[in-house]
Coordinates of C-alpha atoms and ligand atoms in Angstrom, one line a residue:
Chain A
M1 CA -47.3 82.0 -48.6
T2 CA -46.3 78.5 -49.0
G3 CA -42.9 78.1 -51.0
I4 CA -43.2 75.9 -54.2
L5 CA -40.4 74.4 -56.4
A6 CA -41.9 73.7 -60.1
I7 CA -41.0 71.7 -62.9
E8 CA -42.7 71.5 -66.3
T9 CA -40.9 69.3 -69.2
A10 CA -43.5 67.9 -71.1
T11 CA -42.9 69.9 -74.2
D12 CA -39.6 71.5 -75.9
A13 CA -39.5 73.6 -72.9
C14 CA -37.7 73.0 -70.0
S15 CA -39.0 75.0 -67.3
V16 CA -38.3 75.4 -63.8
A17 CA -39.5 77.9 -61.0
V18 CA -38.9 78.8 -57.8
F19 CA -41.8 80.5 -55.8
V20 CA -40.9 82.0 -52.3
D21 CA -42.0 84.8 -50.4
G22 CA -44.7 85.7 -53.0
Q23 CA -41.6 86.0 -55.5
Y24 CA -41.1 84.1 -58.6
Q25 CA -37.8 83.4 -60.3
Q26 CA -37.9 80.8 -63.4
R27 CA -35.6 79.6 -66.0
H28 CA -37.4 78.6 -69.1
E29 CA -35.6 77.4 -72.1
V30 CA -36.9 75.9 -75.3
I31 CA -34.4 73.3 -75.7
P32 CA -35.9 69.9 -77.4
R33 CA -34.2 66.8 -76.2
Q34 CA -31.6 68.3 -73.9
H35 CA -34.0 68.6 -70.8
S36 CA -32.3 65.9 -68.8
Q37 CA -28.6 67.5 -69.7
R38 CA -29.7 70.9 -68.5
L39 CA -32.4 70.4 -65.9
F40 CA -30.0 70.1 -62.7
G41 CA -28.0 73.1 -64.1
M42 CA -31.3 75.3 -64.0
L43 CA -32.0 74.1 -60.6
Q44 CA -28.6 75.1 -59.1
E45 CA -29.3 78.5 -61.0
L46 CA -32.3 79.1 -59.0
L47 CA -31.6 77.4 -55.7
P48 CA -27.9 77.6 -54.0
S49 CA -28.3 73.9 -52.9
G50 CA -30.6 71.1 -52.8
D51 CA -31.6 71.5 -49.1
L52 CA -35.1 72.6 -50.1
R53 CA -36.4 73.1 -47.0
A54 CA -33.5 75.4 -46.0
H55 CA -34.7 77.6 -48.8
G56 CA -38.1 77.7 -47.9
I57 CA -39.4 75.3 -50.2
E58 CA -42.8 73.4 -48.7
A59 CA -43.6 71.3 -51.7
I60 CA -42.9 70.4 -55.5
A61 CA -45.0 71.1 -58.2
Y62 CA -44.7 69.1 -61.6
G63 CA -46.3 69.1 -64.9
C64 CA -47.5 65.5 -65.0
G65 CA -48.4 65.3 -68.5
P66 CA -49.3 64.9 -71.3
G67 CA -46.7 65.5 -73.5
S68 CA -43.4 64.0 -74.6
F69 CA -43.0 60.6 -72.8
T70 CA -39.3 61.1 -72.1
G71 CA -39.8 64.7 -70.9
L72 CA -42.7 63.4 -68.4
R73 CA -40.4 60.7 -67.0
I74 CA -37.6 63.3 -66.7
A75 CA -39.9 65.5 -64.5
A76 CA -41.2 62.6 -62.6
S77 CA -37.9 61.0 -61.9
A78 CA -36.4 64.7 -60.6
V79 CA -39.6 65.3 -58.3
Q80 CA -39.6 61.6 -56.9
G81 CA -35.8 62.1 -56.0
L82 CA -36.2 65.7 -54.9
A83 CA -39.4 65.0 -52.8
Y84 CA -37.8 61.8 -51.4
A85 CA -34.5 63.6 -50.4
S86 CA -36.5 66.3 -48.8
G87 CA -39.3 64.7 -47.3
L88 CA -41.7 67.4 -49.1
P89 CA -44.9 66.3 -50.7
A90 CA -45.3 66.6 -54.4
V91 CA -48.2 68.1 -56.4
A92 CA -49.1 66.6 -59.8
V93 CA -50.6 69.3 -62.2
S94 CA -51.5 68.8 -65.7
S95 CA -49.2 70.3 -68.4
L96 CA -52.3 71.0 -70.4
A97 CA -53.9 73.0 -67.3
C98 CA -50.4 75.0 -66.9
Q99 CA -50.4 76.0 -70.3
V100 CA -53.9 77.5 -70.2
Q101 CA -52.8 79.2 -66.9
T102 CA -49.5 80.6 -68.9
A103 CA -51.9 81.9 -71.6
L104 CA -54.1 83.5 -69.2
R105 CA -51.0 85.2 -67.4
R106 CA -50.1 86.6 -70.8
G107 CA -53.6 87.9 -71.6
Q108 CA -53.8 85.3 -74.7
V109 CA -57.0 84.3 -73.2
H110 CA -59.4 85.8 -70.3
S111 CA -60.9 84.4 -67.4
R112 CA -64.4 84.3 -68.9
D113 CA -63.3 81.9 -71.7
T114 CA -63.6 78.4 -72.2
V115 CA -60.1 77.1 -73.6
L116 CA -59.1 74.1 -75.7
S117 CA -55.5 73.4 -74.7
T118 CA -53.6 71.4 -77.1
I119 CA -50.2 69.7 -77.1
D120 CA -48.6 68.1 -80.4
A121 CA -48.5 64.3 -79.9
R122 CA -46.4 63.7 -82.8
I123 CA -47.4 61.1 -85.3
N124 CA -50.1 63.5 -86.1
E125 CA -52.0 63.4 -83.2
V126 CA -52.7 65.9 -80.5
Y127 CA -53.2 65.8 -76.8
G128 CA -56.4 68.1 -75.9
A129 CA -58.5 69.0 -73.0
V130 CA -61.0 71.8 -72.2
Y131 CA -60.7 74.3 -69.4
C132 CA -62.6 77.1 -67.8
F133 CA -61.6 79.4 -65.1
R134 CA -62.9 79.4 -61.4
Q135 CA -61.2 82.7 -59.6
G136 CA -58.3 82.5 -62.0
L137 CA -57.7 79.1 -62.1
A138 CA -58.0 76.5 -65.0
V139 CA -60.6 74.0 -64.1
L140 CA -60.9 70.8 -66.3
Q141 CA -64.2 70.6 -68.3
Q142 CA -63.6 67.9 -70.9
G143 CA -60.6 65.2 -71.4
P144 CA -57.8 65.1 -71.7
W145 CA -57.6 62.9 -74.8
A146 CA -55.0 61.8 -77.6
S147 CA -56.4 61.7 -80.8
A148 CA -56.2 62.6 -84.5
P149 CA -56.9 66.5 -85.1
A150 CA -60.0 65.5 -86.7
D151 CA -61.4 63.5 -83.9
I152 CA -61.1 66.1 -81.2
P153 CA -64.0 65.1 -79.2
V154 CA -65.2 68.5 -77.8
M155 CA -68.8 68.6 -76.8
N156 CA -71.3 71.4 -76.5
A157 CA -69.0 74.2 -77.0
Q158 CA -70.6 77.6 -77.8
S159 CA -67.4 79.4 -78.0
L160 CA -63.8 78.1 -77.7
R161 CA -60.2 79.9 -77.6
A162 CA -57.5 77.2 -78.6
V163 CA -53.9 77.6 -77.2
G164 CA -50.9 75.5 -77.6
N165 CA -48.8 73.7 -80.2
G166 CA -51.3 71.5 -81.3
C167 CA -52.8 74.2 -83.0
R168 CA -50.9 73.7 -85.9
F169 CA -53.2 71.2 -86.8
L170 CA -56.0 73.5 -86.7
D171 CA -57.5 73.3 -90.2
K172 CA -57.8 69.6 -89.5
F173 CA -60.0 70.2 -86.2
P174 CA -63.7 69.2 -86.5
P175 CA -65.9 71.6 -88.3
A176 CA -68.1 71.8 -85.0
V177 CA -64.8 72.9 -83.3
R178 CA -63.7 75.6 -86.0
A179 CA -67.2 77.0 -85.9
V180 CA -66.9 78.1 -82.5
L181 CA -63.2 78.8 -82.5
Q182 CA -62.8 82.7 -81.3
S183 CA -59.0 82.5 -81.5
S184 CA -56.0 80.4 -81.3
V185 CA -52.5 80.8 -80.2
K186 CA -50.1 78.3 -81.6
Q187 CA -46.7 79.9 -80.1
L188 CA -47.2 78.9 -76.7
L189 CA -45.6 76.3 -74.1
P190 CA -46.5 75.6 -70.7
E191 CA -43.9 77.7 -68.3
A192 CA -43.2 76.3 -64.7
R193 CA -44.4 79.3 -62.8
D194 CA -48.0 78.5 -63.8
L195 CA -48.0 75.5 -62.2
V196 CA -47.7 77.5 -58.8
P197 CA -51.2 79.0 -58.5
L198 CA -52.7 75.5 -59.6
A199 CA -50.6 73.4 -57.3
L200 CA -51.3 76.0 -54.2
E201 CA -55.1 75.3 -54.8
K202 CA -54.2 71.5 -54.9
L203 CA -52.2 71.9 -51.5
R204 CA -55.1 73.7 -49.9
C205 CA -57.4 70.8 -50.8
G206 CA -54.9 68.3 -49.5
D207 CA -54.2 66.6 -53.1
I208 CA -50.6 65.8 -52.4
Q209 CA -48.4 62.8 -53.5
S210 CA -45.8 60.7 -51.7
P211 CA -42.7 60.4 -53.6
A212 CA -43.6 56.8 -55.1
Q213 CA -46.9 58.5 -56.2
V214 CA -45.4 60.6 -58.4
Q215 CA -45.9 59.1 -62.0
P216 CA -46.3 60.5 -65.5
V217 CA -50.0 60.8 -67.0
Y218 CA -49.2 59.6 -70.4
V219 CA -52.7 59.5 -72.0
R220 CA -51.8 57.8 -74.9
N221 CA -51.4 54.2 -73.4
E222 CA -51.3 52.3 -76.6
I223 CA -47.9 51.6 -78.0
S224 CA -47.3 50.9 -81.7
W225 CA -45.0 47.6 -80.9
K226 CA -46.7 44.2 -81.8
K227 CA -46.9 41.5 -79.8
L228 CA -45.8 37.8 -80.9
S229 CA -49.3 36.7 -81.3
Q230 CA -49.9 40.0 -83.7
Q231 CA -46.8 39.2 -85.6
G232 CA -48.2 36.0 -86.6
K233 CA -45.5 34.0 -85.2
Q234 CA -45.6 31.2 -82.2
S235 CA -44.2 32.2 -79.0
Chain B
M1 CA -18.3 55.2 -47.6
L2 CA -21.6 54.0 -48.6
I3 CA -22.8 54.0 -52.1
L4 CA -26.4 53.8 -53.6
G5 CA -26.4 51.9 -57.1
L6 CA -29.1 52.3 -59.6
E7 CA -29.3 50.4 -62.8
T8 CA -31.9 51.1 -65.4
S9 CA -30.1 50.6 -68.8
C10 CA -32.4 47.7 -70.3
D11 CA -35.3 45.5 -68.9
E12 CA -34.3 45.2 -65.0
T13 CA -34.6 47.6 -62.5
G14 CA -31.8 47.1 -60.1
V15 CA -31.1 49.0 -56.8
A16 CA -28.3 48.4 -54.2
L17 CA -26.2 49.7 -51.5
Y18 CA -22.6 49.0 -51.3
D19 CA -20.3 49.9 -48.5
M20 CA -16.4 50.4 -49.2
A21 CA -15.7 48.8 -45.5
R22 CA -18.6 46.3 -45.0
G23 CA -19.0 45.5 -48.8
L24 CA -22.8 44.8 -50.2
L25 CA -25.4 45.4 -47.7
A26 CA -28.5 44.9 -49.7
D27 CA -29.5 44.7 -53.4
A28 CA -32.9 44.5 -54.9
L29 CA -34.0 43.6 -58.3
F30 CA -37.2 43.8 -60.6
S31 CA -36.9 41.9 -63.9
Q32 CA -39.4 43.2 -66.6
V33 CA -39.3 39.9 -68.4
D34 CA -43.2 39.2 -67.9
I35 CA -43.8 42.5 -69.4
H36 CA -41.8 42.0 -72.6
V37 CA -42.2 38.1 -73.0
E38 CA -45.2 38.5 -75.3
Y39 CA -43.5 40.8 -77.6
G40 CA -40.5 38.2 -78.1
G41 CA -38.2 41.3 -77.1
V42 CA -37.5 44.5 -74.9
V43 CA -40.0 47.4 -75.8
P44 CA -38.0 50.5 -74.9
E45 CA -41.1 52.4 -74.0
L46 CA -42.6 49.8 -71.8
A47 CA -39.0 49.6 -70.3
S48 CA -38.8 53.0 -69.4
R49 CA -42.3 53.3 -68.1
D50 CA -41.9 50.4 -65.7
H51 CA -38.6 51.7 -64.3
V52 CA -40.5 55.0 -63.2
R53 CA -42.9 52.8 -61.4
K54 CA -40.4 50.3 -59.8
V55 CA -37.1 52.4 -58.7
L56 CA -38.3 54.2 -55.8
P57 CA -40.1 51.0 -54.1
L58 CA -36.8 49.0 -54.6
L59 CA -34.6 51.9 -53.0
E60 CA -37.0 51.8 -50.0
Q61 CA -36.6 48.2 -49.7
V62 CA -33.0 48.1 -49.7
L63 CA -32.9 50.7 -47.1
A64 CA -35.1 48.6 -44.9
E65 CA -33.0 45.5 -45.8
A66 CA -29.7 47.2 -45.0
G67 CA -31.1 49.0 -41.8
C68 CA -30.1 52.1 -43.2
T69 CA -31.3 55.7 -43.4
P70 CA -30.9 57.9 -46.2
Q71 CA -28.9 60.2 -44.2
E72 CA -26.0 57.6 -44.1
I73 CA -25.5 57.4 -48.0
D74 CA -22.4 59.1 -49.1
G75 CA -22.8 59.1 -52.8
V76 CA -25.2 57.9 -55.7
A77 CA -23.9 56.1 -58.8
Y78 CA -26.3 55.3 -61.9
T79 CA -25.9 53.4 -65.0
A80 CA -25.1 56.3 -67.8
G81 CA -24.6 53.9 -70.7
P82 CA -24.8 51.8 -73.0
G83 CA -28.3 50.9 -73.0
L84 CA -31.7 52.3 -73.9
V85 CA -31.7 56.2 -74.0
G86 CA -35.0 56.4 -72.4
A87 CA -34.4 53.7 -69.6
L88 CA -31.1 55.4 -68.9
M89 CA -32.6 58.7 -68.4
V90 CA -35.1 57.6 -65.5
G91 CA -32.2 56.2 -63.5
A92 CA -29.8 59.3 -64.1
T93 CA -32.5 62.0 -63.6
L94 CA -33.5 60.1 -60.2
A95 CA -30.0 59.6 -59.0
R96 CA -29.1 63.2 -59.9
A97 CA -32.1 64.5 -57.9
L98 CA -31.4 62.3 -55.0
A99 CA -27.9 63.2 -54.8
W100 CA -28.6 67.0 -55.2
G101 CA -31.4 66.7 -52.4
W102 CA -28.9 64.7 -49.9
G103 CA -25.9 66.9 -50.9
V104 CA -23.9 64.0 -52.0
P105 CA -21.6 63.4 -55.0
V106 CA -23.0 61.7 -58.1
L107 CA -21.5 59.7 -60.7
G108 CA -22.8 58.1 -64.1
V109 CA -21.1 54.4 -64.4
H110 CA -20.5 52.3 -67.4
H111 CA -22.9 49.3 -67.7
M112 CA -20.1 47.2 -68.9
E113 CA -17.7 48.2 -66.5
G114 CA -20.2 47.1 -63.8
H115 CA -20.5 43.7 -65.3
L116 CA -16.8 43.5 -65.4
L117 CA -16.3 44.3 -61.8
A118 CA -19.2 41.9 -60.7
P119 CA -16.8 39.4 -60.0
M120 CA -15.1 41.6 -57.2
L121 CA -18.3 41.4 -55.3
E122 CA -17.2 37.4 -54.1
D123 CA -15.3 36.7 -51.4
E124 CA -12.6 34.9 -53.7
H125 CA -12.1 37.7 -56.2
P126 CA -9.5 37.9 -59.1
Q127 CA -6.6 40.3 -58.8
F128 CA -5.6 42.4 -61.9
P129 CA -4.3 42.2 -64.3
F130 CA -6.7 39.8 -66.1
V131 CA -8.7 39.2 -69.2
A132 CA -12.2 39.8 -69.1
L133 CA -14.8 37.8 -71.5
L134 CA -18.1 40.1 -71.3
V135 CA -20.7 38.2 -72.7
S136 CA -24.3 39.6 -72.4
G137 CA -27.5 40.4 -74.3
G138 CA -25.6 43.3 -76.3
H139 CA -21.9 42.8 -76.1
T140 CA -19.1 39.9 -76.5
Q141 CA -15.8 41.3 -76.0
L142 CA -12.6 40.4 -74.7
V143 CA -10.6 43.0 -72.9
R144 CA -7.4 43.3 -71.2
V145 CA -7.9 44.8 -67.8
D146 CA -4.9 46.0 -65.8
G147 CA -6.8 47.9 -63.3
I148 CA -10.2 49.8 -62.8
G149 CA -10.6 52.1 -65.9
Q150 CA -7.6 50.5 -67.6
Y151 CA -9.2 48.6 -70.4
R152 CA -7.6 47.5 -74.0
M153 CA -10.1 45.9 -76.2
L154 CA -8.7 42.7 -77.7
G155 CA -11.7 41.3 -79.8
E156 CA -15.2 41.6 -80.2
S157 CA -18.1 40.2 -82.2
L158 CA -18.5 41.4 -85.6
D159 CA -22.3 40.9 -85.4
D160 CA -24.7 39.3 -83.2
A161 CA -23.8 39.4 -79.6
A162 CA -23.6 35.8 -77.8
G163 CA -26.6 36.4 -75.6
E164 CA -28.4 37.8 -78.7
A165 CA -27.5 34.5 -80.5
F166 CA -28.8 32.4 -77.9
D167 CA -32.2 34.6 -77.8
K168 CA -32.5 34.3 -81.5
A169 CA -31.9 30.6 -81.5
A170 CA -34.3 30.1 -78.9
K171 CA -37.0 32.0 -80.7
M172 CA -36.4 29.9 -83.6
L173 CA -36.9 26.7 -81.3
G174 CA -40.1 28.2 -80.2
L175 CA -38.6 29.3 -76.7
P176 CA -39.7 32.4 -74.7
Y177 CA -37.6 35.4 -74.5
P178 CA -35.0 35.9 -73.2
G179 CA -33.9 32.5 -74.6
G180 CA -30.2 31.6 -73.1
P181 CA -31.7 29.8 -69.9
H182 CA -34.1 28.1 -71.9
I183 CA -31.8 26.7 -74.3
A184 CA -29.4 25.9 -71.7
R185 CA -32.4 23.7 -70.0
M186 CA -33.3 22.1 -73.2
A187 CA -29.6 21.1 -73.8
Q188 CA -29.1 19.2 -70.8
R189 CA -31.6 16.6 -72.7
G190 CA -30.0 16.8 -75.9
D191 CA -27.8 14.4 -77.8
P192 CA -24.5 16.2 -78.4
A193 CA -23.4 13.5 -81.3
R194 CA -26.5 14.2 -83.5
F195 CA -25.5 17.5 -85.1
D196 CA -22.2 19.5 -85.5
F197 CA -22.6 22.9 -85.7
P198 CA -19.8 24.9 -87.1
R199 CA -17.4 26.8 -84.6
P200 CA -17.4 30.4 -86.1
M201 CA -14.1 32.2 -86.5
V202 CA -11.9 29.7 -84.6
N203 CA -9.8 29.0 -87.5
R204 CA -9.0 32.5 -88.0
P205 CA -6.3 34.4 -86.2
G206 CA -7.3 37.2 -84.1
L207 CA -9.8 37.5 -81.1
D208 CA -13.1 38.6 -82.9
F209 CA -16.2 36.6 -82.8
S210 CA -19.3 36.1 -85.3
F211 CA -22.3 34.5 -84.4
S212 CA -24.7 35.2 -87.6
G213 CA -23.3 32.2 -89.2
L214 CA -24.5 29.9 -86.5
K215 CA -27.5 31.7 -86.4
T216 CA -28.3 30.7 -90.3
Y217 CA -26.9 27.4 -89.5
T218 CA -29.5 26.9 -86.6
L219 CA -32.5 28.0 -88.8
N220 CA -31.2 25.7 -91.5
T221 CA -31.4 22.8 -89.3
V222 CA -34.8 23.7 -87.9
A223 CA -35.9 23.7 -91.6
E224 CA -34.4 20.3 -92.2
C225 CA -35.9 18.8 -89.2
R226 CA -39.7 20.4 -90.1
Q227 CA -39.0 18.7 -93.7
A228 CA -38.2 15.2 -92.4
S229 CA -41.1 15.3 -90.0
E230 CA -42.6 17.8 -87.3
L231 CA -40.1 19.3 -85.2
T232 CA -40.0 16.9 -82.4
E233 CA -39.0 17.7 -78.6
Q234 CA -35.9 15.5 -79.2
D235 CA -35.2 17.4 -82.3
R236 CA -35.4 20.9 -80.2
C237 CA -33.3 19.4 -77.5
D238 CA -30.5 18.1 -80.0
I239 CA -30.5 21.5 -81.7
A240 CA -30.2 23.2 -78.5
R241 CA -27.4 21.2 -77.4
A242 CA -25.4 21.5 -80.7
F243 CA -26.0 25.4 -80.6
E244 CA -25.0 25.6 -77.1
D245 CA -21.8 23.5 -77.5
A246 CA -20.6 25.5 -80.7
V247 CA -21.0 28.9 -78.8
V248 CA -19.5 27.4 -75.9
A249 CA -16.4 25.9 -77.8
T250 CA -16.1 29.0 -79.7
L251 CA -15.8 31.2 -76.5
V252 CA -13.3 28.8 -74.8
I253 CA -10.9 28.9 -77.7
K254 CA -10.7 32.6 -78.1
C255 CA -10.5 33.0 -74.2
R256 CA -7.2 30.8 -74.4
R257 CA -5.9 32.2 -77.2
A258 CA -6.4 36.0 -75.4
L259 CA -4.6 34.5 -72.3
R260 CA -1.8 33.3 -74.2
Q261 CA -1.4 36.3 -76.4
E262 CA -1.4 38.6 -73.3
A263 CA 0.7 35.8 -71.0
L264 CA -2.0 36.0 -68.4
K265 CA -3.2 33.3 -66.1
T266 CA -6.4 34.9 -64.8
L267 CA -9.8 35.1 -67.0
V268 CA -12.8 36.9 -65.7
I269 CA -16.4 36.0 -67.3
A270 CA -19.2 38.5 -66.8
G271 CA -22.6 39.4 -68.4
G272 CA -25.8 37.0 -68.7
V273 CA -24.4 34.5 -70.7
S274 CA -21.5 33.8 -68.0
A275 CA -24.6 32.3 -66.1
N276 CA -24.4 29.5 -68.4
L277 CA -23.0 26.4 -66.4
R278 CA -21.5 24.6 -69.5
L279 CA -19.5 27.5 -70.4
R280 CA -18.0 27.7 -66.8
S281 CA -17.2 24.0 -66.9
A282 CA -15.7 24.1 -70.1
L283 CA -13.5 27.1 -69.1
E284 CA -12.4 25.6 -65.8
R285 CA -11.4 22.4 -67.7
A286 CA -9.5 24.2 -70.5
L287 CA -8.1 26.8 -68.2
D288 CA -6.7 24.1 -65.9
K289 CA -4.6 22.5 -68.5
E290 CA -2.9 26.1 -69.0
G291 CA -2.2 26.6 -65.2
A292 CA -5.0 29.3 -65.4
R293 CA -8.0 30.2 -63.3
V294 CA -11.4 31.7 -64.3
F295 CA -13.6 33.7 -61.8
Y296 CA -17.2 34.9 -62.4
P297 CA -19.8 36.4 -60.5
A298 CA -22.5 34.9 -58.3
A299 CA -25.4 33.8 -60.6
K300 CA -27.6 36.6 -59.6
Y301 CA -25.0 39.2 -60.6
C302 CA -24.3 37.8 -64.0
T303 CA -27.5 39.6 -65.5
D304 CA -28.2 43.2 -64.9
N305 CA -28.1 44.3 -61.4
G306 CA -27.7 47.2 -59.1
A307 CA -25.0 45.6 -57.1
M308 CA -22.3 45.7 -59.8
I309 CA -23.3 49.5 -60.4
A310 CA -23.1 50.4 -56.8
Y311 CA -19.7 48.6 -56.6
A312 CA -18.2 50.3 -59.8
G313 CA -19.5 53.7 -58.5
A314 CA -17.9 53.2 -55.1
Q315 CA -14.5 52.6 -56.2
R316 CA -14.6 55.8 -58.7
L317 CA -16.4 57.9 -56.1
Q318 CA -14.0 57.1 -53.5
A319 CA -11.1 58.1 -55.9
G320 CA -12.9 61.7 -56.2
Q321 CA -14.5 61.1 -59.4
V322 CA -17.9 62.9 -60.0
D323 CA -20.0 64.0 -62.6
D324 CA -20.2 67.6 -64.0
E325 CA -23.1 69.8 -63.9
Q326 CA -24.8 68.6 -67.0
T327 CA -26.5 64.8 -67.0
R328 CA -25.1 62.9 -69.7
V329 CA -26.4 59.3 -70.8
R330 CA -24.5 57.6 -73.4
P331 CA -26.6 55.0 -75.4
R332 CA -23.5 54.0 -77.0
W333 CA -20.0 54.4 -75.2
P334 CA -16.9 52.7 -75.8
M335 CA -15.5 51.5 -72.6
E336 CA -11.8 52.1 -73.7
E337 CA -12.8 55.9 -73.2
L338 CA -13.2 55.7 -69.4
P339 CA -10.6 57.2 -67.2
P340 CA -8.3 55.0 -65.2
L341 CA -9.0 55.2 -61.4
D342 CA -7.0 57.5 -59.6
A343 CA -4.1 56.0 -58.0
A344 CA -4.3 57.7 -54.7
G345 CA -8.0 56.1 -54.4
A346 CA -7.5 52.7 -55.9
A347 CA -9.1 49.9 -53.9
Ligands
ATP401 N1 -27.9 30.4 -68.5 C1 -27.5 31.0 -69.8 N2 -27.0 30.5 -70.8 C2 -26.9 31.4 -71.9 N3 -27.5 32.5 -72.1 C3 -27.9 33.2 -70.8 C4 -28.3 32.4 -69.7 N4 -28.8 33.4 -68.8 C5 -28.8 34.4 -69.1 N5 -28.5 34.5 -70.6 C6 -28.3 35.5 -71.8 O1 -27.8 36.5 -71.3 C7 -28.4 37.8 -71.9 C8 -28.9 38.8 -70.7 O2 -27.7 39.4 -70.1 P1 -27.4 40.7 -69.5 O3 -28.8 41.1 -68.9 O4 -26.2 40.8 -69.1 O5 -27.7 41.5 -71.0 P2 -28.0 43.0 -71.2 O6 -28.2 43.8 -70.1 O7 -29.4 42.6 -72.0 O8 -27.3 43.2 -72.5 P3 -26.1 44.5 -72.2 O9 -25.4 44.0 -70.7 O10 -25.2 43.9 -73.0 O11 -26.2 45.7 -72.4 C9 -29.8 37.3 -72.6 O12 -29.3 37.3 -74.0 C10 -29.9 35.8 -71.9 O13 -30.4 35.2 -73.2
MG402 MG1 -26.3 44.1 -69.0

């Protein structure tokens, strides 16, 4: 089976996994704002050298977001460099999808469920997307969005399970969402090993990236900075 | 020994290849000025987002330009600070990933050391020891340099940096960011006799600078012109000239004082403001009288660039210095904390 190196740093978790010969090895640490410091130490604990091909790695999967902007750039920059140096393909996987896969593996949701995956977006907003499962793999149904908790635009859900740290805003979710919620798991962060099944499927479909195509998917694209024209000053 | 240098500390993405034997082989730069101009200054998040897009294409460009393959690269240097933390992290992470993937050493370089050593890229370059005037967007420093990593701070700005003062004055005159080059252009048509701006701190002993008073003086002069009539094109040129003359005169006086104090005859100027032609010629004239000489980088290596990082990194990597396991970016990083270059590997 294809060997994968996986990196997920969109949340407070800095998570790295290696999947070779059907075996998983993972380093997963919740270390807010220390991802860049720790990432290469974790990689070196899992792989004796950066010669990825020599260690059976054939593709590099990464959580492309949404999440912490800095975290996304750490994963993207690391994967750009590793893919460039090794000549291996990269595979982008949504961090929201990865998290749904983590919840499934832990039995927090089931493969028949429809899942609202959330990540705290700070400044009182959440990232969210809705997934169902096909053959045990998260498949995107709606989203992803960045919105105020009260404005999560979920449509026509009969039944939902919510996961992720965006659930800390649960009491502010729209009434239509709360009415169909079966459960919620607030204490959950995406783990790198759960990128692997999704990445294998993408590889099978040829959905791969060259190093320069490796980029964060921010979802939130507006910034709070004001242009000179909005500052009421001449430019 | 071929070293790749990555610079992503602020609003330019710079990538270069420097070879210890052959010199600078290639460098490429992408300036984000057009992205930030409508905000009147650098927006950190936009800067970081653009570095992630640009740095790898620039790497491919320099390799093609130099006719090198990645396998020939012996080490990677990146700007570890000072600068914008998110922007620094992009270059640092990419550098570490490339180096680990290639199995070569990697080293975080001090951005201001890069600026300081940029004149070394020229054929005719200075010899240690010398006094360096670092004048950029974020720094105004006089440093005694006895060798790479042997720095003693002689004086620095107590408030705004010289480049920052240029940028703020430009904003007052309705000129776009970054304002230094625009002020310099307008000043050419200015009447040097019309306004007499104060020369801050020159009557006080010591080698520190202060530019905030000059900023206020500029603002007041603009207001006075506005009161008399509209701010005319000639007013703006005259103010630009008076402002530039005042900054240049201050810098010249302090440089001369620093050389005398240290009993040295070599001055190096570097950083964005060292591109200023009036500053260069005024320093040349003043130092000529002292029997001293001034060195500066080529215009394109005055502002941020990858070449200076590749050069500084190459010197230190050659001496055996490498990063430890943790990646550390240092948004603030006093240059005096840098270790000296190992004598064995000194250039
Ligand atoms: N011809 C010029 N005359 C005066 N100032 C100039 C000129 N050209 C550039 N500058 C100024 O140089 C500064 C940019 O220099 P540089 O890129 O070295 O600074 P920085 O990287 O932003 O700051 P630092 O290096 O301190 O972190 C700007 O403030 C700009 O206005
Ligand atoms: Mg600079």
